[in-house]
């Protein structure tokens, strides 16, 4: 069966970004990558003081598991998250995109 970029949507597997252990759940899917939209992300995930985002992203980078995070320009997570998204706009493993179409387009390179 050919993989489709729509098969990489986190919501299809009821996976959310909320705690560091979610990285293991993501890796265990065996998928080529995963796309997260705002509804798939706990608002505490973007509280950079708690370290959850950093620990989760580091595990995914260590295992070279690509994820796209859809984060619209008008998000409410603050300036530091905007800076983080800008820093990751060209990252090879963790990519922030402003809309789902950009996320899907970037993720197609990882499909077999």
PDB file of N, CA and C in Angstrom:
ATOM      1  N   UNK A   1       0.828  -1.175   0.000  1.00  0.00           N
ATOM      2  CA  UNK A   1       0.000   0.000   0.000  1.00  0.00           C
ATOM      3  C   UNK A   1       0.880   1.249   0.000  1.00  0.00           C
ATOM      4  N   UNK A   2       0.571   2.195  -0.874  1.00  0.00           N
ATOM      5  CA  UNK A   2       1.315   3.435  -0.948  1.00  0.00           C
ATOM      6  C   UNK A   2       0.912   4.346   0.200  1.00  0.00           C
ATOM      7  N   UNK A   3       1.914   4.952   0.792  1.00  0.00           N
ATOM      8  CA  UNK A   3       1.639   5.886   1.881  1.00  0.00           C
ATOM      9  C   UNK A   3       1.173   7.210   1.281  1.00  0.00           C
ATOM     10  N   UNK A   4       0.243   7.822   1.950  1.00  0.00           N
ATOM     11  CA  UNK A   4      -0.271   9.127   1.550  1.00  0.00           C
ATOM     12  C   UNK A   4       0.088  10.126   2.632  1.00  0.00           C
ATOM     13  N   UNK A   5       0.279  11.369   2.231  1.00  0.00           N
ATOM     14  CA  UNK A   5       0.592  12.400   3.217  1.00  0.00           C
ATOM     15  C   UNK A   5      -0.545  12.530   4.229  1.00  0.00           C
ATOM     16  N   UNK A   6      -1.763  12.216   3.831  1.00  0.00           N
ATOM     17  CA  UNK A   6      -2.891  12.260   4.766  1.00  0.00           C
ATOM     18  C   UNK A   6      -2.786  11.190   5.845  1.00  0.00           C
ATOM     19  N   UNK A   7      -2.006  10.128   5.576  1.00  0.00           N
ATOM     20  CA  UNK A   7      -1.784   9.086   6.579  1.00  0.00           C
ATOM     21  C   UNK A   7      -0.848   9.562   7.687  1.00  0.00           C
ATOM     22  N   UNK A   8      -0.240  10.718   7.512  1.00  0.00           N
ATOM     23  CA  UNK A   8       0.720  11.237   8.484  1.00  0.00           C
ATOM     24  C   UNK A   8       0.120  12.241   9.457  1.00  0.00           C
ATOM     25  N   UNK A   9      -1.180  12.454   9.370  1.00  0.00           N
ATOM     26  CA  UNK A   9      -1.841  13.386  10.277  1.00  0.00           C
ATOM     27  C   UNK A   9      -1.961  12.768  11.667  1.00  0.00           C
ATOM     28  N   UNK A  10      -1.454  13.440  12.669  1.00  0.00           N
ATOM     29  CA  UNK A  10      -1.471  12.927  14.037  1.00  0.00           C
ATOM     30  C   UNK A  10      -2.883  12.608  14.506  1.00  0.00           C
ATOM     31  N   UNK A  11      -3.841  13.413  14.082  1.00  0.00           N
ATOM     32  CA  UNK A  11      -5.227  13.211  14.522  1.00  0.00           C
ATOM     33  C   UNK A  11      -5.782  11.868  14.059  1.00  0.00           C
ATOM     34  N   UNK A  12      -5.250  11.344  12.982  1.00  0.00           N
ATOM     35  CA  UNK A  12      -5.701  10.041  12.488  1.00  0.00           C
ATOM     36  C   UNK A  12      -5.391   8.927  13.497  1.00  0.00           C
ATOM     37  N   UNK A  13      -4.377   9.151  14.312  1.00  0.00           N
ATOM     38  CA  UNK A  13      -3.937   8.156  15.298  1.00  0.00           C
ATOM     39  C   UNK A  13      -4.227   8.600  16.728  1.00  0.00           C
ATOM     40  N   UNK A  14      -4.949   9.699  16.874  1.00  0.00           N
ATOM     41  CA  UNK A  14      -5.287  10.251  18.184  1.00  0.00           C
ATOM     42  C   UNK A  14      -4.029  10.532  19.011  1.00  0.00           C
ATOM     43  N   UNK A  15      -3.022  11.074  18.348  1.00  0.00           N
ATOM     44  CA  UNK A  15      -1.759  11.413  19.015  1.00  0.00           C
ATOM     45  C   UNK A  15      -1.694  12.922  19.195  1.00  0.00           C
ATOM     46  N   UNK A  16      -1.287  13.324  20.400  1.00  0.00           N
ATOM     47  CA  UNK A  16      -1.153  14.743  20.721  1.00  0.00           C
ATOM     48  C   UNK A  16       0.264  15.025  21.220  1.00  0.00           C
ATOM     49  N   UNK A  17       0.661  16.266  21.140  1.00  0.00           N
ATOM     50  CA  UNK A  17       1.901  16.714  21.757  1.00  0.00           C
ATOM     51  C   UNK A  17       1.538  17.366  23.082  1.00  0.00           C
ATOM     52  N   UNK A  18       1.874  16.685  24.173  1.00  0.00           N
ATOM     53  CA  UNK A  18       1.553  17.248  25.486  1.00  0.00           C
ATOM     54  C   UNK A  18       2.603  16.920  26.543  1.00  0.00           C
ATOM     55  N   UNK A  19       3.377  15.870  26.335  1.00  0.00           N
ATOM     56  CA  UNK A  19       4.383  15.467  27.318  1.00  0.00           C
ATOM     57  C   UNK A  19       5.538  14.768  26.601  1.00  0.00           C
ATOM     58  N   UNK A  20       6.727  14.718  27.203  1.00  0.00           N
ATOM     59  CA  UNK A  20       7.885  14.119  26.533  1.00  0.00           C
ATOM     60  C   UNK A  20       7.661  12.675  26.083  1.00  0.00           C
ATOM     61  N   UNK A  21       6.866  11.927  26.831  1.00  0.00           N
ATOM     62  CA  UNK A  21       6.626  10.526  26.481  1.00  0.00           C
ATOM     63  C   UNK A  21       5.888  10.377  25.149  1.00  0.00           C
ATOM     64  N   UNK A  22       5.278  11.458  24.695  1.00  0.00           N
ATOM     65  CA  UNK A  22       4.581  11.409  23.409  1.00  0.00           C
ATOM     66  C   UNK A  22       5.553  11.132  22.266  1.00  0.00           C
ATOM     67  N   UNK A  23       6.819  11.484  22.439  1.00  0.00           N
ATOM     68  CA  UNK A  23       7.812  11.202  21.396  1.00  0.00           C
ATOM     69  C   UNK A  23       7.914   9.708  21.151  1.00  0.00           C
ATOM     70  N   UNK A  24       7.867   8.909  22.201  1.00  0.00           N
ATOM     71  CA  UNK A  24       7.936   7.451  22.052  1.00  0.00           C
ATOM     72  C   UNK A  24       6.707   6.942  21.304  1.00  0.00           C
ATOM     73  N   UNK A  25       5.546   7.445  21.661  1.00  0.00           N
ATOM     74  CA  UNK A  25       4.311   7.058  20.976  1.00  0.00           C
ATOM     75  C   UNK A  25       4.406   7.392  19.489  1.00  0.00           C
ATOM     76  N   UNK A  26       4.940   8.552  19.178  1.00  0.00           N
ATOM     77  CA  UNK A  26       5.096   8.982  17.791  1.00  0.00           C
ATOM     78  C   UNK A  26       6.055   8.039  17.061  1.00  0.00           C
ATOM     79  N   UNK A  27       7.179   7.753  17.671  1.00  0.00           N
ATOM     80  CA  UNK A  27       8.171   6.870  17.043  1.00  0.00           C
ATOM     81  C   UNK A  27       7.618   5.464  16.823  1.00  0.00           C
ATOM     82  N   UNK A  28       6.811   4.987  17.749  1.00  0.00           N
ATOM     83  CA  UNK A  28       6.267   3.626  17.654  1.00  0.00           C
ATOM     84  C   UNK A  28       5.236   3.457  16.538  1.00  0.00           C
ATOM     85  N   UNK A  29       4.782   4.549  15.933  1.00  0.00           N
ATOM     86  CA  UNK A  29       3.822   4.415  14.834  1.00  0.00           C
ATOM     87  C   UNK A  29       4.442   3.749  13.614  1.00  0.00           C
ATOM     88  N   UNK A  30       5.750   3.865  13.472  1.00  0.00           N
ATOM     89  CA  UNK A  30       6.410   3.305  12.304  1.00  0.00           C
ATOM     90  C   UNK A  30       6.183   4.114  11.037  1.00  0.00           C
ATOM     91  N   UNK A  31       5.602   5.282  11.171  1.00  0.00           N
ATOM     92  CA  UNK A  31       5.335   6.127  10.011  1.00  0.00           C
ATOM     93  C   UNK A  31       6.612   6.820   9.542  1.00  0.00           C
ATOM     94  N   UNK A  32       6.527   7.420   8.372  1.00  0.00           N
ATOM     95  CA  UNK A  32       7.669   8.139   7.811  1.00  0.00           C
ATOM     96  C   UNK A  32       7.828   9.516   8.438  1.00  0.00           C
ATOM     97  N   UNK A  33       6.801  10.005   9.124  1.00  0.00           N
ATOM     98  CA  UNK A  33       6.797  11.315   9.746  1.00  0.00           C
ATOM     99  C   UNK A  33       5.405  11.589  10.274  1.00  0.00           C
ATOM    100  N   UNK A  34       5.177  12.791  10.779  1.00  0.00           N
ATOM    101  CA  UNK A  34       3.854  13.109  11.320  1.00  0.00           C
ATOM    102  C   UNK A  34       3.612  14.610  11.217  1.00  0.00           C
ATOM    103  N   UNK A  35       2.335  14.951  11.005  1.00  0.00           N
ATOM    104  CA  UNK A  35       1.904  16.345  10.915  1.00  0.00           C
ATOM    105  C   UNK A  35       0.968  16.644  12.085  1.00  0.00           C
ATOM    106  N   UNK A  36       1.267  17.735  12.789  1.00  0.00           N
ATOM    107  CA  UNK A  36       0.449  18.177  13.917  1.00  0.00           C
ATOM    108  C   UNK A  36      -0.192  19.513  13.581  1.00  0.00           C
ATOM    109  N   UNK A  37      -1.505  19.590  13.782  1.00  0.00           N
ATOM    110  CA  UNK A  37      -2.219  20.852  13.645  1.00  0.00           C
ATOM    111  C   UNK A  37      -2.473  21.381  15.061  1.00  0.00           C
ATOM    112  N   UNK A  38      -2.876  22.639  15.204  1.00  0.00           N
ATOM    113  CA  UNK A  38      -3.055  23.192  16.560  1.00  0.00           C
ATOM    114  C   UNK A  38      -3.951  22.355  17.475  1.00  0.00           C
ATOM    115  N   UNK A  39      -4.979  21.716  16.947  1.00  0.00           N
ATOM    116  CA  UNK A  39      -5.859  20.895  17.787  1.00  0.00           C
ATOM    117  C   UNK A  39      -5.151  19.670  18.368  1.00  0.00           C
ATOM    118  N   UNK A  40      -4.003  19.304  17.796  1.00  0.00           N
ATOM    119  CA  UNK A  40      -3.245  18.138  18.255  1.00  0.00           C
ATOM    120  C   UNK A  40      -2.213  18.492  19.320  1.00  0.00           C
ATOM    121  N   UNK A  41      -2.182  19.748  19.731  1.00  0.00           N
ATOM    122  CA  UNK A  41      -1.116  20.221  20.612  1.00  0.00           C
ATOM    123  C   UNK A  41      -1.705  20.841  21.869  1.00  0.00           C
ATOM    124  N   UNK A  42      -1.304  20.312  23.014  1.00  0.00           N
ATOM    125  CA  UNK A  42      -1.720  20.870  24.296  1.00  0.00           C
ATOM    126  C   UNK A  42      -1.074  22.238  24.462  1.00  0.00           C
ATOM    127  N   UNK A  43      -1.817  23.220  24.944  1.00  0.00           N
ATOM    128  CA  UNK A  43      -1.259  24.572  25.074  1.00  0.00           C
ATOM    129  C   UNK A  43      -0.059  24.608  26.012  1.00  0.00           C
ATOM    130  N   UNK A  44       0.029  23.694  26.963  1.00  0.00           N
ATOM    131  CA  UNK A  44       1.184  23.643  27.865  1.00  0.00           C
ATOM    132  C   UNK A  44       2.454  23.201  27.132  1.00  0.00           C
ATOM    133  N   UNK A  45       2.284  22.546  25.998  1.00  0.00           N
ATOM    134  CA  UNK A  45       3.439  22.096  25.214  1.00  0.00           C
ATOM    135  C   UNK A  45       4.307  23.283  24.800  1.00  0.00           C
ATOM    136  N   UNK A  46       3.680  24.412  24.507  1.00  0.00           N
ATOM    137  CA  UNK A  46       4.409  25.594  24.067  1.00  0.00           C
ATOM    138  C   UNK A  46       4.864  26.494  25.213  1.00  0.00           C
ATOM    139  N   UNK A  47       4.688  26.047  26.467  1.00  0.00           N
ATOM    140  CA  UNK A  47       5.243  26.770  27.606  1.00  0.00           C
ATOM    141  C   UNK A  47       6.713  26.371  27.688  1.00  0.00           C
ATOM    142  N   UNK A  48       7.571  27.173  27.096  1.00  0.00           N
ATOM    143  CA  UNK A  48       8.974  26.802  26.945  1.00  0.00           C
ATOM    144  C   UNK A  48       9.711  26.654  28.268  1.00  0.00           C
ATOM    145  N   UNK A  49       9.151  27.161  29.351  1.00  0.00           N
ATOM    146  CA  UNK A  49       9.790  27.065  30.669  1.00  0.00           C
ATOM    147  C   UNK A  49       9.738  25.658  31.242  1.00  0.00           C
ATOM    148  N   UNK A  50       8.745  24.855  30.832  1.00  0.00           N
ATOM    149  CA  UNK A  50       8.610  23.523  31.425  1.00  0.00           C
ATOM    150  C   UNK A  50       9.486  22.466  30.744  1.00  0.00           C
ATOM    151  N   UNK A  51      10.078  22.767  29.613  1.00  0.00           N
ATOM    152  CA  UNK A  51      11.019  21.854  28.962  1.00  0.00           C
ATOM    153  C   UNK A  51      10.393  20.734  28.150  1.00  0.00           C
ATOM    154  N   UNK A  52       9.079  20.637  28.123  1.00  0.00           N
ATOM    155  CA  UNK A  52       8.412  19.542  27.417  1.00  0.00           C
ATOM    156  C   UNK A  52       8.707  19.593  25.923  1.00  0.00           C
ATOM    157  N   UNK A  53       8.571  20.753  25.332  1.00  0.00           N
ATOM    158  CA  UNK A  53       8.825  20.894  23.900  1.00  0.00           C
ATOM    159  C   UNK A  53      10.264  20.509  23.566  1.00  0.00           C
ATOM    160  N   UNK A  54      11.199  21.040  24.302  1.00  0.00           N
ATOM    161  CA  UNK A  54      12.608  20.751  24.034  1.00  0.00           C
ATOM    162  C   UNK A  54      12.946  19.279  24.145  1.00  0.00           C
ATOM    163  N   UNK A  55      12.469  18.641  25.192  1.00  0.00           N
ATOM    164  CA  UNK A  55      12.755  17.210  25.387  1.00  0.00           C
ATOM    165  C   UNK A  55      12.106  16.369  24.291  1.00  0.00           C
ATOM    166  N   UNK A  56      10.880  16.691  23.945  1.00  0.00           N
ATOM    167  CA  UNK A  56      10.166  15.942  22.904  1.00  0.00           C
ATOM    168  C   UNK A  56      10.869  16.110  21.562  1.00  0.00           C
ATOM    169  N   UNK A  57      11.164  17.359  21.204  1.00  0.00           N
ATOM    170  CA  UNK A  57      11.821  17.612  19.923  1.00  0.00           C
ATOM    171  C   UNK A  57      13.193  16.950  19.864  1.00  0.00           C
ATOM    172  N   UNK A  58      13.934  16.969  20.969  1.00  0.00           N
ATOM    173  CA  UNK A  58      15.266  16.361  20.966  1.00  0.00           C
ATOM    174  C   UNK A  58      15.195  14.863  20.692  1.00  0.00           C
ATOM    175  N   UNK A  59      14.221  14.178  21.286  1.00  0.00           N
ATOM    176  CA  UNK A  59      14.066  12.739  21.020  1.00  0.00           C
ATOM    177  C   UNK A  59      13.768  12.489  19.550  1.00  0.00           C
ATOM    178  N   UNK A  60      12.883  13.298  18.982  1.00  0.00           N
ATOM    179  CA  UNK A  60      12.517  13.112  17.575  1.00  0.00           C
ATOM    180  C   UNK A  60      13.703  13.398  16.655  1.00  0.00           C
ATOM    181  N   UNK A  61      14.480  14.420  16.981  1.00  0.00           N
ATOM    182  CA  UNK A  61      15.666  14.734  16.184  1.00  0.00           C
ATOM    183  C   UNK A  61      16.690  13.605  16.307  1.00  0.00           C
ATOM    184  N   UNK A  62      16.900  13.093  17.528  1.00  0.00           N
ATOM    185  CA  UNK A  62      17.858  12.006  17.727  1.00  0.00           C
ATOM    186  C   UNK A  62      17.530  10.790  16.871  1.00  0.00           C
ATOM    187  N   UNK A  63      16.242  10.504  16.699  1.00  0.00           N
ATOM    188  CA  UNK A  63      15.803   9.362  15.897  1.00  0.00           C
ATOM    189  C   UNK A  63      15.502   9.751  14.454  1.00  0.00           C
ATOM    190  N   UNK A  64      15.780  11.017  14.120  1.00  0.00           N
ATOM    191  CA  UNK A  64      15.588  11.537  12.761  1.00  0.00           C
ATOM    192  C   UNK A  64      14.164  11.297  12.260  1.00  0.00           C
ATOM    193  N   UNK A  65      13.204  11.553  13.142  1.00  0.00           N
ATOM    194  CA  UNK A  65      11.791  11.382  12.815  1.00  0.00           C
ATOM    195  C   UNK A  65      11.200  12.758  12.505  1.00  0.00           C
ATOM    196  N   UNK A  66      10.881  13.017  11.248  1.00  0.00           N
ATOM    197  CA  UNK A  66      10.392  14.345  10.878  1.00  0.00           C
ATOM    198  C   UNK A  66       8.958  14.608  11.320  1.00  0.00           C
ATOM    199  N   UNK A  67       8.754  15.806  11.826  1.00  0.00           N
ATOM    200  CA  UNK A  67       7.390  16.252  12.116  1.00  0.00           C
ATOM    201  C   UNK A  67       7.212  17.663  11.557  1.00  0.00           C
ATOM    202  N   UNK A  68       5.997  17.934  11.137  1.00  0.00           N
ATOM    203  CA  UNK A  68       5.609  19.284  10.731  1.00  0.00           C
ATOM    204  C   UNK A  68       4.585  19.769  11.750  1.00  0.00           C
ATOM    205  N   UNK A  69       4.790  20.956  12.248  1.00  0.00           N
ATOM    206  CA  UNK A  69       3.881  21.562  13.211  1.00  0.00           C
ATOM    207  C   UNK A  69       3.225  22.760  12.534  1.00  0.00           C
ATOM    208  N   UNK A  70       1.917  22.685  12.380  1.00  0.00           N
ATOM    209  CA  UNK A  70       1.186  23.802  11.784  1.00  0.00           C
ATOM    210  C   UNK A  70       0.918  24.823  12.875  1.00  0.00           C
ATOM    211  N   UNK A  71       1.459  26.006  12.664  1.00  0.00           N
ATOM    212  CA  UNK A  71       1.316  27.084  13.639  1.00  0.00           C
ATOM    213  C   UNK A  71       0.999  28.366  12.876  1.00  0.00           C
ATOM    214  N   UNK A  72      -0.267  28.735  12.805  1.00  0.00           N
ATOM    215  CA  UNK A  72      -0.647  29.943  12.070  1.00  0.00           C
ATOM    216  C   UNK A  72       0.042  31.185  12.636  1.00  0.00           C
ATOM    217  N   UNK A  73       0.239  32.166  11.787  1.00  0.00           N
ATOM    218  CA  UNK A  73       0.909  33.401  12.190  1.00  0.00           C
ATOM    219  C   UNK A  73       0.169  34.115  13.323  1.00  0.00           C
ATOM    220  N   UNK A  74      -1.126  33.911  13.416  1.00  0.00           N
ATOM    221  CA  UNK A  74      -1.915  34.603  14.443  1.00  0.00           C
ATOM    222  C   UNK A  74      -2.115  33.774  15.719  1.00  0.00           C
ATOM    223  N   UNK A  75      -1.172  32.873  16.002  1.00  0.00           N
ATOM    224  CA  UNK A  75      -1.282  32.035  17.206  1.00  0.00           C
ATOM    225  C   UNK A  75      -1.192  32.896  18.469  1.00  0.00           C
ATOM    226  N   UNK A  76      -1.557  32.295  19.596  1.00  0.00           N
ATOM    227  CA  UNK A  76      -1.561  33.005  20.888  1.00  0.00           C
ATOM    228  C   UNK A  76      -0.500  32.479  21.857  1.00  0.00           C
ATOM    229  N   UNK A  77       0.580  31.903  21.344  1.00  0.00           N
ATOM    230  CA  UNK A  77       1.567  31.279  22.224  1.00  0.00           C
ATOM    231  C   UNK A  77       2.731  32.191  22.589  1.00  0.00           C
ATOM    232  N   UNK A  78       2.757  33.410  22.085  1.00  0.00           N
ATOM    233  CA  UNK A  78       3.768  34.369  22.498  1.00  0.00           C
ATOM    234  C   UNK A  78       4.939  34.522  21.550  1.00  0.00           C
ATOM    235  N   UNK A  79       5.736  35.542  21.839  1.00  0.00           N
ATOM    236  CA  UNK A  79       6.866  35.912  20.992  1.00  0.00           C
ATOM    237  C   UNK A  79       7.935  34.823  20.923  1.00  0.00           C
ATOM    238  N   UNK A  80       8.235  34.190  22.061  1.00  0.00           N
ATOM    239  CA  UNK A  80       9.286  33.145  22.059  1.00  0.00           C
ATOM    240  C   UNK A  80       8.908  31.984  21.143  1.00  0.00           C
ATOM    241  N   UNK A  81       7.641  31.613  21.109  1.00  0.00           N
ATOM    242  CA  UNK A  81       7.209  30.525  20.222  1.00  0.00           C
ATOM    243  C   UNK A  81       7.295  30.979  18.766  1.00  0.00           C
ATOM    244  N   UNK A  82       6.983  32.238  18.509  1.00  0.00           N
ATOM    245  CA  UNK A  82       7.147  32.779  17.155  1.00  0.00           C
ATOM    246  C   UNK A  82       8.612  32.707  16.736  1.00  0.00           C
ATOM    247  N   UNK A  83       9.504  33.066  17.632  1.00  0.00           N
ATOM    248  CA  UNK A  83      10.940  32.981  17.346  1.00  0.00           C
ATOM    249  C   UNK A  83      11.367  31.537  17.109  1.00  0.00           C
ATOM    250  N   UNK A  84      10.868  30.633  17.931  1.00  0.00           N
ATOM    251  CA  UNK A  84      11.179  29.215  17.767  1.00  0.00           C
ATOM    252  C   UNK A  84      10.709  28.717  16.396  1.00  0.00           C
ATOM    253  N   UNK A  85       9.506  29.094  16.025  1.00  0.00           N
ATOM    254  CA  UNK A  85       8.968  28.685  14.726  1.00  0.00           C
ATOM    255  C   UNK A  85       9.826  29.238  13.590  1.00  0.00           C
ATOM    256  N   UNK A  86      10.243  30.469  13.718  1.00  0.00           N
ATOM    257  CA  UNK A  86      11.095  31.073  12.691  1.00  0.00           C
ATOM    258  C   UNK A  86      12.430  30.332  12.600  1.00  0.00           C
ATOM    259  N   UNK A  87      13.004  29.988  13.747  1.00  0.00           N
ATOM    260  CA  UNK A  87      14.269  29.255  13.764  1.00  0.00           C
ATOM    261  C   UNK A  87      14.138  27.881  13.118  1.00  0.00           C
ATOM    262  N   UNK A  88      12.959  27.284  13.210  1.00  0.00           N
ATOM    263  CA  UNK A  88      12.740  25.949  12.660  1.00  0.00           C
ATOM    264  C   UNK A  88      12.082  25.973  11.277  1.00  0.00           C
ATOM    265  N   UNK A  89      12.004  27.123  10.663  1.00  0.00           N
ATOM    266  CA  UNK A  89      11.322  27.208   9.372  1.00  0.00           C
ATOM    267  C   UNK A  89      12.055  26.459   8.270  1.00  0.00           C
ATOM    268  N   UNK A  90      13.324  26.162   8.473  1.00  0.00           N
ATOM    269  CA  UNK A  90      14.106  25.392   7.485  1.00  0.00           C
ATOM    270  C   UNK A  90      14.799  24.183   8.113  1.00  0.00           C
ATOM    271  N   UNK A  91      14.403  23.823   9.328  1.00  0.00           N
ATOM    272  CA  UNK A  91      15.015  22.690  10.027  1.00  0.00           C
ATOM    273  C   UNK A  91      14.733  21.406   9.247  1.00  0.00           C
ATOM    274  N   UNK A  92      15.708  20.513   9.143  1.00  0.00           N
ATOM    275  CA  UNK A  92      15.494  19.294   8.348  1.00  0.00           C
ATOM    276  C   UNK A  92      14.592  18.243   8.999  1.00  0.00           C
ATOM    277  N   UNK A  93      14.347  18.335  10.293  1.00  0.00           N
ATOM    278  CA  UNK A  93      13.555  17.311  10.987  1.00  0.00           C
ATOM    279  C   UNK A  93      12.298  17.895  11.625  1.00  0.00           C
ATOM    280  N   UNK A  94      12.411  19.032  12.270  1.00  0.00           N
ATOM    281  CA  UNK A  94      11.274  19.689  12.931  1.00  0.00           C
ATOM    282  C   UNK A  94      10.948  20.944  12.136  1.00  0.00           C
ATOM    283  N   UNK A  95       9.810  20.937  11.479  1.00  0.00           N
ATOM    284  CA  UNK A  95       9.457  22.073  10.614  1.00  0.00           C
ATOM    285  C   UNK A  95       8.153  22.705  11.068  1.00  0.00           C
ATOM    286  N   UNK A  96       8.180  24.006  11.275  1.00  0.00           N
ATOM    287  CA  UNK A  96       6.963  24.761  11.557  1.00  0.00           C
ATOM    288  C   UNK A  96       6.443  25.323  10.241  1.00  0.00           C
ATOM    289  N   UNK A  97       5.158  25.160  10.005  1.00  0.00           N
ATOM    290  CA  UNK A  97       4.502  25.643   8.792  1.00  0.00           C
ATOM    291  C   UNK A  97       3.287  26.471   9.199  1.00  0.00           C
ATOM    292  N   UNK A  98       2.939  27.440   8.367  1.00  0.00           N
ATOM    293  CA  UNK A  98       1.811  28.303   8.718  1.00  0.00           C
ATOM    294  C   UNK A  98       0.465  27.702   8.343  1.00  0.00           C
ATOM    295  N   UNK A  99       0.459  26.696   7.465  1.00  0.00           N
ATOM    296  CA  UNK A  99      -0.823  26.059   7.130  1.00  0.00           C
ATOM    297  C   UNK A  99      -0.607  24.590   6.777  1.00  0.00           C
ATOM    298  N   UNK A 100      -1.698  23.867   6.743  1.00  0.00           N
ATOM    299  CA  UNK A 100      -1.650  22.414   6.529  1.00  0.00           C
ATOM    300  C   UNK A 100      -1.109  22.060   5.150  1.00  0.00           C
ATOM    301  N   UNK A 101      -1.403  22.873   4.150  1.00  0.00           N
ATOM    302  CA  UNK A 101      -0.909  22.587   2.797  1.00  0.00           C
ATOM    303  C   UNK A 101       0.608  22.652   2.731  1.00  0.00           C
ATOM    304  N   UNK A 102       1.202  23.644   3.393  1.00  0.00           N
ATOM    305  CA  UNK A 102       2.666  23.723   3.447  1.00  0.00           C
ATOM    306  C   UNK A 102       3.254  22.524   4.189  1.00  0.00           C
ATOM    307  N   UNK A 103       2.604  22.132   5.272  1.00  0.00           N
ATOM    308  CA  UNK A 103       3.074  20.977   6.044  1.00  0.00           C
ATOM    309  C   UNK A 103       3.034  19.707   5.198  1.00  0.00           C
ATOM    310  N   UNK A 104       1.943  19.504   4.482  1.00  0.00           N
ATOM    311  CA  UNK A 104       1.823  18.316   3.627  1.00  0.00           C
ATOM    312  C   UNK A 104       2.859  18.341   2.507  1.00  0.00           C
ATOM    313  N   UNK A 105       3.051  19.499   1.908  1.00  0.00           N
ATOM    314  CA  UNK A 105       4.030  19.611   0.820  1.00  0.00           C
ATOM    315  C   UNK A 105       5.431  19.275   1.317  1.00  0.00           C
ATOM    316  N   UNK A 106       5.802  19.779   2.497  1.00  0.00           N
ATOM    317  CA  UNK A 106       7.130  19.480   3.042  1.00  0.00           C
ATOM    318  C   UNK A 106       7.263  18.009   3.395  1.00  0.00           C
ATOM    319  N   UNK A 107       6.214  17.423   3.940  1.00  0.00           N
ATOM    320  CA  UNK A 107       6.269  16.043   4.405  1.00  0.00           C
ATOM    321  C   UNK A 107       6.342  15.022   3.261  1.00  0.00           C
ATOM    322  N   UNK A 108       5.915  15.386   2.063  1.00  0.00           N
ATOM    323  CA  UNK A 108       5.928  14.421   0.946  1.00  0.00           C
ATOM    324  C   UNK A 108       7.315  13.883   0.645  1.00  0.00           C
ATOM    325  N   UNK A 109       8.342  14.634   0.947  1.00  0.00           N
ATOM    326  CA  UNK A 109       9.706  14.160   0.664  1.00  0.00           C
ATOM    327  C   UNK A 109      10.082  12.925   1.497  1.00  0.00           C
ATOM    328  N   UNK A 110       9.359  12.667   2.571  1.00  0.00           N
ATOM    329  CA  UNK A 110       9.692  11.538   3.427  1.00  0.00           C
ATOM    330  C   UNK A 110       8.889  10.270   3.097  1.00  0.00           C
ATOM    331  N   UNK A 111       7.940  10.394   2.175  1.00  0.00           N
ATOM    332  CA  UNK A 111       7.127   9.235   1.786  1.00  0.00           C
ATOM    333  C   UNK A 111       7.930   8.353   0.851  1.00  0.00           C
ATOM    334  N   UNK A 112       7.691   7.087   0.916  1.00  0.00           N
ATOM    335  CA  UNK A 112       8.437   6.123   0.079  1.00  0.00           C
ATOM    336  C   UNK A 112       7.728   5.891  -1.219  1.00  0.00           C
TER     337      UNK A 112
END
